[in-house]
Amino acid sequence: MPAIVFLLLSGTLTFYIAWSIGANDETMAAIGGSRVVRMGQAALLGAALDFIGAVFLSSNVEETLGENLVPNLSLVDAAIISLAVATWLVAASSWGWPVSTTHAAVGAAVGLGLAMGMDVNLGVLGEVAVGWVISPALGALGSWLTYLAFQRIVLSRARGLLSRSIIEYRASYILLIASSLTALSRGGNDVANATAFLKAATGGSPMVTLLGGLGMAIGLATLGRRVLESVGGKLVDLTPSSAMVAQLSTAAVMFIGTLLGLPLSGTHILVSSLVGIALARGSPINVSELTSVAFAWVVTFPAAGILSFALARAYLALA
C-alpha cells in the first residue's frame, strides 16, 4: 500500500482517537458537580483548554510514549495502536466509564510490540507504572491534607450562613482557576496518547499535535458530558470549597507530571482526589460508582493490549 494511504489512514485514526480521549475526559467534573457552572458549560470550557494544552504542553509526553517506549515505529504500527486505543475508549465512553487513556495507549503499544516481536523498553514501562501508582496516592493525600487545613484555618472561623456563603463564593473562583490549569495539563498529557505514535512515525510533524488537540476538543464538547456527570455528579457530594481543594491537588500533580514528560492518568488522580476529600469531610462515597471506576481502570490496560495484539496479528497474516 502506498505511504500516502497509510499517512491518511493514520491521520484519520489520530483524530478519531483524540476525539475519543476528549469524550472520556472528566477534568471539569468537579466544577460541574459542585454546580459552579452547568455541565454543558463545563464541557465547552474544558474543550477549549484541552486544545491549548495539547498544542503547547505535549512535547515531553509525546517523546516518552512515541520514541522511548517502543522505538522505531512505522505508520502501520501507529495505525494499529491508534485503532486499538480508540476502539476501547469509544466503547468505554458509551458506557459512561471514566477510563485511563494512558493505560489504553501504553497497553496497546505493549500489545503491538509483543505481536510484532519489537523491543519494549521495560525501563520506560516501569517508570510509567510507578507514576500510575504514586500519582493517585499523591492526589488523594494532597486533597485530604489540604481540606483538613482549609477546614481548620478557614471554615472553622465562619460565623453564620452569610460568612459560609462568602467562603463558598470565593472558593468557586479558585476552583475555576484550578480546573483550568488541570484542563491545560490534561490536554498536554492526554493528547500524546493519540499523537505520540504517529508523530514518531512521521518525524515529529507539529500538524499531528494540532490535529490531536482539535479532536480532543470536539470529543469533549460533543460526548464528554456523560463522563463528567459520572464523576462530578455521582461519585461524591461536592461543594465549591471541597471541589476547589480536589482540583488544586489534581492540578499540581498533573502539571508537574506533564512538565516532566510522565504519561499520567488524570482520571486516577482526580477520582483519588475526590475520594480524599470525601474521607476528610466524613461524607459518603458512592461505592457502586467507585467500583465501576476501579473496574474500568483494571480492565483498560489488558483490553487495549489484547485489541492491539489481535490487530497486529491480523495485519501480519494478511500482509
mmCIF file of C-alpha atoms in Angstrom:
data_model
loop_
_atom_site.group_PDB
_atom_site.id
_atom_site.type_symbol
_atom_site.label_atom_id
_atom_site.label_comp_id
_atom_site.label_asym_id
_atom_site.label_seq_id
_atom_site.Cartn_x
_atom_site.Cartn_y
_atom_site.Cartn_z
ATOM 1 C CA MET A 1 0.000 0.000 0.000
ATOM 2 C CA PRO A 2 1.433 3.464 -0.874
ATOM 3 C CA ALA A 3 2.844 5.504 2.005
ATOM 4 C CA ILE A 4 0.365 8.345 1.382
ATOM 5 C CA VAL A 5 -2.518 5.955 2.037
ATOM 6 C CA PHE A 6 -1.036 4.887 5.381
ATOM 7 C CA LEU A 7 -0.450 8.547 6.225
ATOM 8 C CA LEU A 8 -4.063 9.488 5.515
ATOM 9 C CA LEU A 9 -5.320 6.451 7.388
ATOM 10 C CA SER A 10 -3.112 7.205 10.385
ATOM 11 C CA GLY A 11 -4.157 10.868 10.379
ATOM 12 C CA THR A 12 -7.812 9.867 10.406
ATOM 13 C CA LEU A 13 -7.191 7.451 13.269
ATOM 14 C CA THR A 14 -5.264 10.109 15.215
ATOM 15 C CA PHE A 15 -8.257 12.431 15.028
ATOM 16 C CA TYR A 16 -10.554 9.525 15.918
ATOM 17 C CA ILE A 17 -8.591 8.555 18.999
ATOM 18 C CA ALA A 18 -8.166 12.178 20.099
ATOM 19 C CA TRP A 19 -11.916 12.629 19.784
ATOM 20 C CA SER A 20 -12.496 9.528 21.913
ATOM 21 C CA ILE A 21 -9.982 10.777 24.510
ATOM 22 C CA GLY A 22 -11.849 14.072 24.730
ATOM 23 C CA ALA A 23 -15.133 12.212 25.041
ATOM 24 C CA ASN A 24 -13.721 10.402 28.093
ATOM 25 C CA ASP A 25 -12.140 13.484 29.723
ATOM 26 C CA GLU A 26 -13.656 14.176 33.160
ATOM 27 C CA THR A 27 -11.341 17.092 34.065
ATOM 28 C CA MET A 28 -14.160 19.607 34.531
ATOM 29 C CA ALA A 29 -16.293 17.178 36.568
ATOM 30 C CA ALA A 30 -15.606 18.907 39.897
ATOM 31 C CA ILE A 31 -16.622 22.366 38.707
ATOM 32 C CA GLY A 32 -19.761 20.967 37.114
ATOM 33 C CA GLY A 33 -20.573 18.656 40.021
ATOM 34 C CA SER A 34 -20.294 21.496 42.539
ATOM 35 C CA ARG A 35 -22.742 23.495 40.373
ATOM 36 C CA VAL A 36 -20.436 26.478 39.845
ATOM 37 C CA VAL A 37 -21.289 26.145 36.145
ATOM 38 C CA ARG A 38 -23.643 23.828 34.299
ATOM 39 C CA MET A 39 -22.270 20.555 32.937
ATOM 40 C CA GLY A 40 -22.651 21.731 29.349
ATOM 41 C CA GLN A 41 -20.686 24.910 30.056
ATOM 42 C CA ALA A 42 -18.010 22.889 31.847
ATOM 43 C CA ALA A 43 -17.635 20.653 28.792
ATOM 44 C CA LEU A 44 -17.204 23.612 26.415
ATOM 45 C CA LEU A 45 -14.662 25.344 28.651
ATOM 46 C CA GLY A 46 -12.709 22.117 29.058
ATOM 47 C CA ALA A 47 -12.715 21.599 25.294
ATOM 48 C CA ALA A 48 -11.073 24.969 24.642
ATOM 49 C CA LEU A 49 -8.445 24.462 27.351
ATOM 50 C CA ASP A 50 -7.707 20.908 26.195
ATOM 51 C CA PHE A 51 -6.824 22.263 22.770
ATOM 52 C CA ILE A 52 -4.476 24.928 24.152
ATOM 53 C CA GLY A 53 -2.744 22.440 26.451
ATOM 54 C CA ALA A 54 -2.381 19.915 23.636
ATOM 55 C CA VAL A 55 -0.655 22.435 21.384
ATOM 56 C CA PHE A 56 1.747 23.942 23.919
ATOM 57 C CA LEU A 57 2.421 21.312 26.632
ATOM 58 C CA SER A 58 2.503 17.922 24.901
ATOM 59 C CA SER A 59 6.056 17.552 23.536
ATOM 60 C CA ASN A 60 7.703 15.872 26.551
ATOM 61 C CA VAL A 61 4.987 13.255 26.999
ATOM 62 C CA GLU A 62 4.871 12.600 23.239
ATOM 63 C CA GLU A 63 8.595 11.838 23.332
ATOM 64 C CA THR A 64 8.225 9.421 26.241
ATOM 65 C CA LEU A 65 5.418 7.453 24.597
ATOM 66 C CA GLY A 66 6.258 7.694 20.920
ATOM 67 C CA GLU A 67 10.044 7.456 20.881
ATOM 68 C CA ASN A 68 11.096 5.803 24.126
ATOM 69 C CA LEU A 69 8.518 3.126 24.971
ATOM 70 C CA VAL A 70 8.562 1.216 21.656
ATOM 71 C CA PRO A 71 11.254 2.734 19.396
ATOM 72 C CA ASN A 72 11.277 2.854 15.591
ATOM 73 C CA LEU A 73 7.547 2.778 14.932
ATOM 74 C CA SER A 74 6.207 2.740 11.377
ATOM 75 C CA LEU A 75 2.984 4.237 10.053
ATOM 76 C CA VAL A 76 1.409 0.784 10.179
ATOM 77 C CA ASP A 77 2.388 0.392 13.838
ATOM 78 C CA ALA A 78 0.981 3.813 14.689
ATOM 79 C CA ALA A 79 -2.282 3.000 12.917
ATOM 80 C CA ILE A 80 -2.702 -0.304 14.779
ATOM 81 C CA ILE A 81 -2.065 1.295 18.186
ATOM 82 C CA SER A 82 -4.420 4.180 17.480
ATOM 83 C CA LEU A 83 -7.208 1.921 16.276
ATOM 84 C CA ALA A 84 -6.947 -0.309 19.352
ATOM 85 C CA VAL A 85 -6.972 2.618 21.785
ATOM 86 C CA ALA A 86 -9.779 4.486 20.066
ATOM 87 C CA THR A 87 -11.992 1.402 19.824
ATOM 88 C CA TRP A 88 -11.672 0.726 23.541
ATOM 89 C CA LEU A 89 -12.169 4.357 24.604
ATOM 90 C CA VAL A 90 -15.269 4.889 22.492
ATOM 91 C CA ALA A 91 -16.784 1.707 23.946
ATOM 92 C CA ALA A 92 -15.944 2.848 27.489
ATOM 93 C CA SER A 93 -17.349 6.344 26.888
ATOM 94 C CA SER A 94 -20.617 4.908 25.603
ATOM 95 C CA TRP A 95 -20.923 3.080 28.943
ATOM 96 C CA GLY A 96 -20.011 6.211 30.925
ATOM 97 C CA TRP A 97 -16.752 4.746 32.250
ATOM 98 C CA PRO A 98 -14.008 7.304 33.082
ATOM 99 C CA VAL A 99 -11.141 5.058 31.941
ATOM 100 C CA SER A 100 -7.453 5.928 31.722
ATOM 101 C CA THR A 101 -6.371 6.877 28.224
ATOM 102 C CA THR A 102 -2.760 6.433 29.311
ATOM 103 C CA HIS A 103 -3.425 2.833 30.338
ATOM 104 C CA ALA A 104 -5.051 2.235 26.972
ATOM 105 C CA ALA A 105 -2.197 3.779 24.956
ATOM 106 C CA VAL A 106 0.564 2.018 26.872
ATOM 107 C CA GLY A 107 -1.325 -1.297 26.802
ATOM 108 C CA ALA A 108 -1.839 -1.001 23.038
ATOM 109 C CA ALA A 109 1.835 -0.180 22.473
ATOM 110 C CA VAL A 110 2.942 -3.175 24.539
ATOM 111 C CA GLY A 111 0.440 -5.432 22.741
ATOM 112 C CA LEU A 112 1.797 -4.301 19.371
ATOM 113 C CA GLY A 113 5.383 -4.856 20.482
ATOM 114 C CA LEU A 114 4.636 -8.402 21.608
ATOM 115 C CA ALA A 115 2.750 -9.233 18.409
ATOM 116 C CA MET A 116 5.419 -7.759 16.117
ATOM 117 C CA GLY A 117 8.424 -9.057 18.071
ATOM 118 C CA MET A 118 9.628 -5.493 18.735
ATOM 119 C CA ASP A 119 11.666 -4.283 21.690
ATOM 120 C CA VAL A 120 9.579 -2.774 24.500
ATOM 121 C CA ASN A 121 11.619 -0.503 26.761
ATOM 122 C CA LEU A 122 10.945 -2.073 30.143
ATOM 123 C CA GLY A 123 12.691 0.783 31.935
ATOM 124 C CA VAL A 124 10.269 3.330 30.485
ATOM 125 C CA LEU A 125 7.344 0.982 31.143
ATOM 126 C CA GLY A 126 8.454 0.667 34.755
ATOM 127 C CA GLU A 127 8.665 4.453 35.168
ATOM 128 C CA VAL A 128 5.174 4.833 33.754
ATOM 129 C CA ALA A 129 3.828 2.106 36.064
ATOM 130 C CA VAL A 130 5.397 3.771 39.118
ATOM 131 C CA GLY A 131 3.761 7.037 38.083
ATOM 132 C CA TRP A 132 0.405 5.271 37.849
ATOM 133 C CA VAL A 133 0.761 4.104 41.470
ATOM 134 C CA ILE A 134 2.262 7.239 43.046
ATOM 135 C CA SER A 135 0.224 9.969 41.327
ATOM 136 C CA PRO A 136 -3.239 8.862 42.584
ATOM 137 C CA ALA A 137 -1.818 8.439 46.081
ATOM 138 C CA LEU A 138 -0.416 11.976 45.935
ATOM 139 C CA GLY A 139 -3.739 13.277 44.665
ATOM 140 C CA ALA A 140 -5.700 11.648 47.497
ATOM 141 C CA LEU A 141 -3.190 12.588 50.201
ATOM 142 C CA GLY A 142 -2.874 16.143 48.911
ATOM 143 C CA SER A 143 -6.621 16.753 48.853
ATOM 144 C CA TRP A 144 -7.107 15.115 52.254
ATOM 145 C CA LEU A 145 -4.414 17.202 53.968
ATOM 146 C CA THR A 146 -5.373 20.406 52.162
ATOM 147 C CA TYR A 147 -9.023 20.071 53.073
ATOM 148 C CA LEU A 148 -8.223 19.425 56.725
ATOM 149 C CA ALA A 149 -6.024 22.552 56.770
ATOM 150 C CA PHE A 150 -8.673 24.572 54.920
ATOM 151 C CA GLN A 151 -11.335 23.411 57.349
ATOM 152 C CA ARG A 152 -9.199 24.307 60.376
ATOM 153 C CA ILE A 153 -7.965 27.675 59.126
ATOM 154 C CA VAL A 154 -10.918 28.957 57.095
ATOM 155 C CA LEU A 155 -14.168 27.028 57.558
ATOM 156 C CA SER A 156 -13.930 26.788 61.338
ATOM 157 C CA ARG A 157 -13.876 30.604 61.538
ATOM 158 C CA ALA A 158 -17.042 31.034 59.504
ATOM 159 C CA ARG A 159 -19.852 32.529 61.598
ATOM 160 C CA GLY A 160 -23.307 32.173 60.197
ATOM 161 C CA LEU A 161 -24.751 31.315 56.830
ATOM 162 C CA LEU A 162 -23.641 34.564 55.162
ATOM 163 C CA SER A 163 -20.000 34.058 56.142
ATOM 164 C CA ARG A 164 -20.054 30.489 54.856
ATOM 165 C CA SER A 165 -21.718 31.580 51.631
ATOM 166 C CA ILE A 166 -18.986 34.171 51.045
ATOM 167 C CA ILE A 167 -16.313 31.493 51.518
ATOM 168 C CA GLU A 168 -18.024 29.176 49.040
ATOM 169 C CA TYR A 169 -18.446 32.053 46.565
ATOM 170 C CA ARG A 170 -14.739 32.916 46.695
ATOM 171 C CA ALA A 171 -13.777 29.253 46.523
ATOM 172 C CA SER A 172 -15.677 28.964 43.247
ATOM 173 C CA TYR A 173 -13.277 31.408 41.580
ATOM 174 C CA ILE A 174 -10.234 29.485 42.793
ATOM 175 C CA LEU A 175 -11.936 26.292 41.617
ATOM 176 C CA LEU A 176 -12.319 27.811 38.154
ATOM 177 C CA ILE A 177 -8.599 28.651 38.024
ATOM 178 C CA ALA A 178 -7.548 25.210 39.301
ATOM 179 C CA SER A 179 -9.885 23.464 36.866
ATOM 180 C CA SER A 180 -8.446 25.494 34.005
ATOM 181 C CA LEU A 181 -4.873 24.582 34.958
ATOM 182 C CA THR A 182 -5.858 20.923 35.211
ATOM 183 C CA ALA A 183 -7.518 21.035 31.799
ATOM 184 C CA LEU A 184 -4.404 22.575 30.249
ATOM 185 C CA SER A 185 -2.244 19.847 31.792
ATOM 186 C CA ARG A 186 -4.665 17.105 30.739
ATOM 187 C CA GLY A 187 -4.622 18.425 27.188
ATOM 188 C CA GLY A 188 -0.829 18.301 27.124
ATOM 189 C CA ASN A 189 -0.649 14.897 28.763
ATOM 190 C CA ASP A 190 -3.557 13.032 27.190
ATOM 191 C CA VAL A 191 -3.157 14.203 23.599
ATOM 192 C CA ALA A 192 0.117 12.267 23.478
ATOM 193 C CA ASN A 193 -1.915 9.065 23.757
ATOM 194 C CA ALA A 194 -3.357 9.937 20.350
ATOM 195 C CA THR A 195 -0.457 11.710 18.653
ATOM 196 C CA ALA A 196 2.811 10.319 20.056
ATOM 197 C CA PHE A 197 2.978 7.190 17.920
ATOM 198 C CA LEU A 198 2.034 8.850 14.624
ATOM 199 C CA LYS A 199 4.281 11.828 15.376
ATOM 200 C CA ALA A 200 7.226 9.488 15.961
ATOM 201 C CA ALA A 201 6.463 7.640 12.722
ATOM 202 C CA THR A 202 6.314 10.868 10.694
ATOM 203 C CA GLY A 203 9.412 12.586 12.067
ATOM 204 C CA GLY A 204 7.723 14.892 14.566
ATOM 205 C CA SER A 205 5.311 16.929 12.421
ATOM 206 C CA PRO A 206 3.548 19.614 14.549
ATOM 207 C CA MET A 207 0.442 19.196 12.402
ATOM 208 C CA VAL A 208 -0.146 15.874 14.161
ATOM 209 C CA THR A 209 -0.380 17.652 17.516
ATOM 210 C CA LEU A 210 -2.751 20.295 16.105
ATOM 211 C CA LEU A 211 -4.958 17.548 14.712
ATOM 212 C CA GLY A 212 -4.966 15.748 18.050
ATOM 213 C CA GLY A 213 -5.811 18.902 20.000
ATOM 214 C CA LEU A 214 -8.736 19.649 17.718
ATOM 215 C CA GLY A 215 -10.011 16.085 18.051
ATOM 216 C CA MET A 216 -9.858 16.221 21.855
ATOM 217 C CA ALA A 217 -11.771 19.500 21.958
ATOM 218 C CA ILE A 218 -14.545 18.207 19.699
ATOM 219 C CA GLY A 219 -14.783 14.923 21.632
ATOM 220 C CA LEU A 220 -15.257 16.653 24.980
ATOM 221 C CA ALA A 221 -17.726 19.164 23.584
ATOM 222 C CA THR A 222 -19.874 16.516 21.882
ATOM 223 C CA LEU A 223 -19.791 13.378 24.065
ATOM 224 C CA GLY A 224 -17.940 14.223 27.289
ATOM 225 C CA ARG A 225 -20.916 15.243 29.391
ATOM 226 C CA ARG A 226 -21.808 11.646 30.356
ATOM 227 C CA VAL A 227 -18.432 11.062 31.968
ATOM 228 C CA LEU A 228 -18.492 14.499 33.641
ATOM 229 C CA GLU A 229 -21.787 13.549 35.258
ATOM 230 C CA SER A 230 -20.485 10.102 36.316
ATOM 231 C CA VAL A 231 -17.534 11.574 38.203
ATOM 232 C CA GLY A 232 -18.727 15.014 39.276
ATOM 233 C CA GLY A 233 -22.376 14.277 39.893
ATOM 234 C CA LYS A 234 -22.485 10.720 41.225
ATOM 235 C CA LEU A 235 -19.220 9.738 42.951
ATOM 236 C CA VAL A 236 -19.228 12.132 45.941
ATOM 237 C CA ASP A 237 -21.213 15.179 47.072
ATOM 238 C CA LEU A 238 -19.306 18.369 46.302
ATOM 239 C CA THR A 239 -19.405 21.989 47.409
ATOM 240 C CA PRO A 240 -17.354 24.710 45.687
ATOM 241 C CA SER A 241 -14.781 24.664 48.507
ATOM 242 C CA SER A 242 -14.350 20.874 48.567
ATOM 243 C CA ALA A 243 -14.233 20.732 44.766
ATOM 244 C CA MET A 244 -11.637 23.521 44.840
ATOM 245 C CA VAL A 245 -9.361 21.510 47.118
ATOM 246 C CA ALA A 246 -9.688 18.362 44.988
ATOM 247 C CA GLN A 247 -8.952 20.305 41.824
ATOM 248 C CA LEU A 248 -5.927 22.066 43.344
ATOM 249 C CA SER A 249 -4.412 18.717 44.293
ATOM 250 C CA THR A 250 -5.151 17.267 40.859
ATOM 251 C CA ALA A 251 -3.769 20.328 39.067
ATOM 252 C CA ALA A 252 -0.486 20.240 40.999
ATOM 253 C CA VAL A 253 0.186 16.559 40.313
ATOM 254 C CA MET A 254 -0.873 16.731 36.649
ATOM 255 C CA PHE A 255 1.039 19.919 35.825
ATOM 256 C CA ILE A 256 4.323 18.724 37.344
ATOM 257 C CA GLY A 257 3.971 15.286 35.734
ATOM 258 C CA THR A 258 3.285 16.810 32.319
ATOM 259 C CA LEU A 259 6.327 19.076 32.517
ATOM 260 C CA LEU A 260 8.446 16.042 33.475
ATOM 261 C CA GLY A 261 7.132 14.097 30.480
ATOM 262 C CA LEU A 262 5.360 11.447 32.559
ATOM 263 C CA PRO A 263 2.221 9.997 30.916
ATOM 264 C CA LEU A 264 -0.063 10.075 33.961
ATOM 265 C CA SER A 265 -3.685 9.108 34.321
ATOM 266 C CA GLY A 266 -5.652 12.248 35.058
ATOM 267 C CA THR A 267 -8.690 10.072 35.739
ATOM 268 C CA HIS A 268 -6.880 8.234 38.541
ATOM 269 C CA ILE A 269 -5.637 11.467 40.092
ATOM 270 C CA LEU A 270 -8.947 13.328 40.008
ATOM 271 C CA VAL A 271 -11.044 10.430 41.305
ATOM 272 C CA SER A 272 -8.498 9.749 44.061
ATOM 273 C CA SER A 273 -8.540 13.442 44.997
ATOM 274 C CA LEU A 274 -12.330 13.352 45.244
ATOM 275 C CA VAL A 275 -12.157 10.274 47.466
ATOM 276 C CA GLY A 276 -9.584 12.048 49.660
ATOM 277 C CA ILE A 277 -11.994 14.950 50.057
ATOM 278 C CA ALA A 278 -14.844 12.623 50.998
ATOM 279 C CA LEU A 279 -12.684 10.947 53.645
ATOM 280 C CA ALA A 280 -11.591 14.299 55.081
ATOM 281 C CA ARG A 281 -15.183 15.543 55.269
ATOM 282 C CA GLY A 282 -16.567 12.249 56.514
ATOM 283 C CA SER A 283 -19.091 12.365 53.680
ATOM 284 C CA PRO A 284 -20.474 9.280 51.923
ATOM 285 C CA ILE A 285 -18.829 7.779 48.856
ATOM 286 C CA ASN A 286 -20.882 6.136 46.140
ATOM 287 C CA VAL A 287 -19.294 2.693 46.453
ATOM 288 C CA SER A 288 -21.105 1.344 43.414
ATOM 289 C CA GLU A 289 -19.826 4.182 41.222
ATOM 290 C CA LEU A 290 -16.304 3.865 42.657
ATOM 291 C CA THR A 291 -16.348 0.116 41.990
ATOM 292 C CA SER A 292 -17.323 0.775 38.383
ATOM 293 C CA VAL A 293 -14.481 3.273 38.025
ATOM 294 C CA ALA A 294 -11.971 0.857 39.592
ATOM 295 C CA PHE A 295 -13.107 -1.963 37.303
ATOM 296 C CA ALA A 296 -12.618 0.263 34.262
ATOM 297 C CA TRP A 297 -9.084 1.125 35.425
ATOM 298 C CA VAL A 298 -8.107 -2.520 35.894
ATOM 299 C CA VAL A 299 -9.525 -3.812 32.623
ATOM 300 C CA THR A 300 -8.292 -0.999 30.332
ATOM 301 C CA PHE A 301 -4.592 -1.920 30.081
ATOM 302 C CA PRO A 302 -5.131 -5.597 29.128
ATOM 303 C CA ALA A 303 -8.180 -4.818 26.946
ATOM 304 C CA ALA A 304 -6.284 -2.322 24.806
ATOM 305 C CA GLY A 305 -3.259 -4.630 24.722
ATOM 306 C CA ILE A 306 -5.320 -7.581 23.530
ATOM 307 C CA LEU A 307 -7.024 -5.467 20.861
ATOM 308 C CA SER A 308 -3.696 -4.191 19.588
ATOM 309 C CA PHE A 309 -2.128 -7.667 19.654
ATOM 310 C CA ALA A 310 -5.059 -9.110 17.672
ATOM 311 C CA LEU A 311 -4.975 -6.300 15.099
ATOM 312 C CA ALA A 312 -1.220 -6.669 14.651
ATOM 313 C CA ARG A 313 -1.503 -10.428 14.178
ATOM 314 C CA ALA A 314 -4.314 -9.940 11.678
ATOM 315 C CA TYR A 315 -2.182 -7.486 9.726
ATOM 316 C CA LEU A 316 0.776 -9.903 9.682
ATOM 317 C CA ALA A 317 -1.486 -12.695 8.458
ATOM 318 C CA LEU A 318 -2.820 -10.566 5.605
ATOM 319 C CA ALA A 319 0.440 -8.816 4.648
#
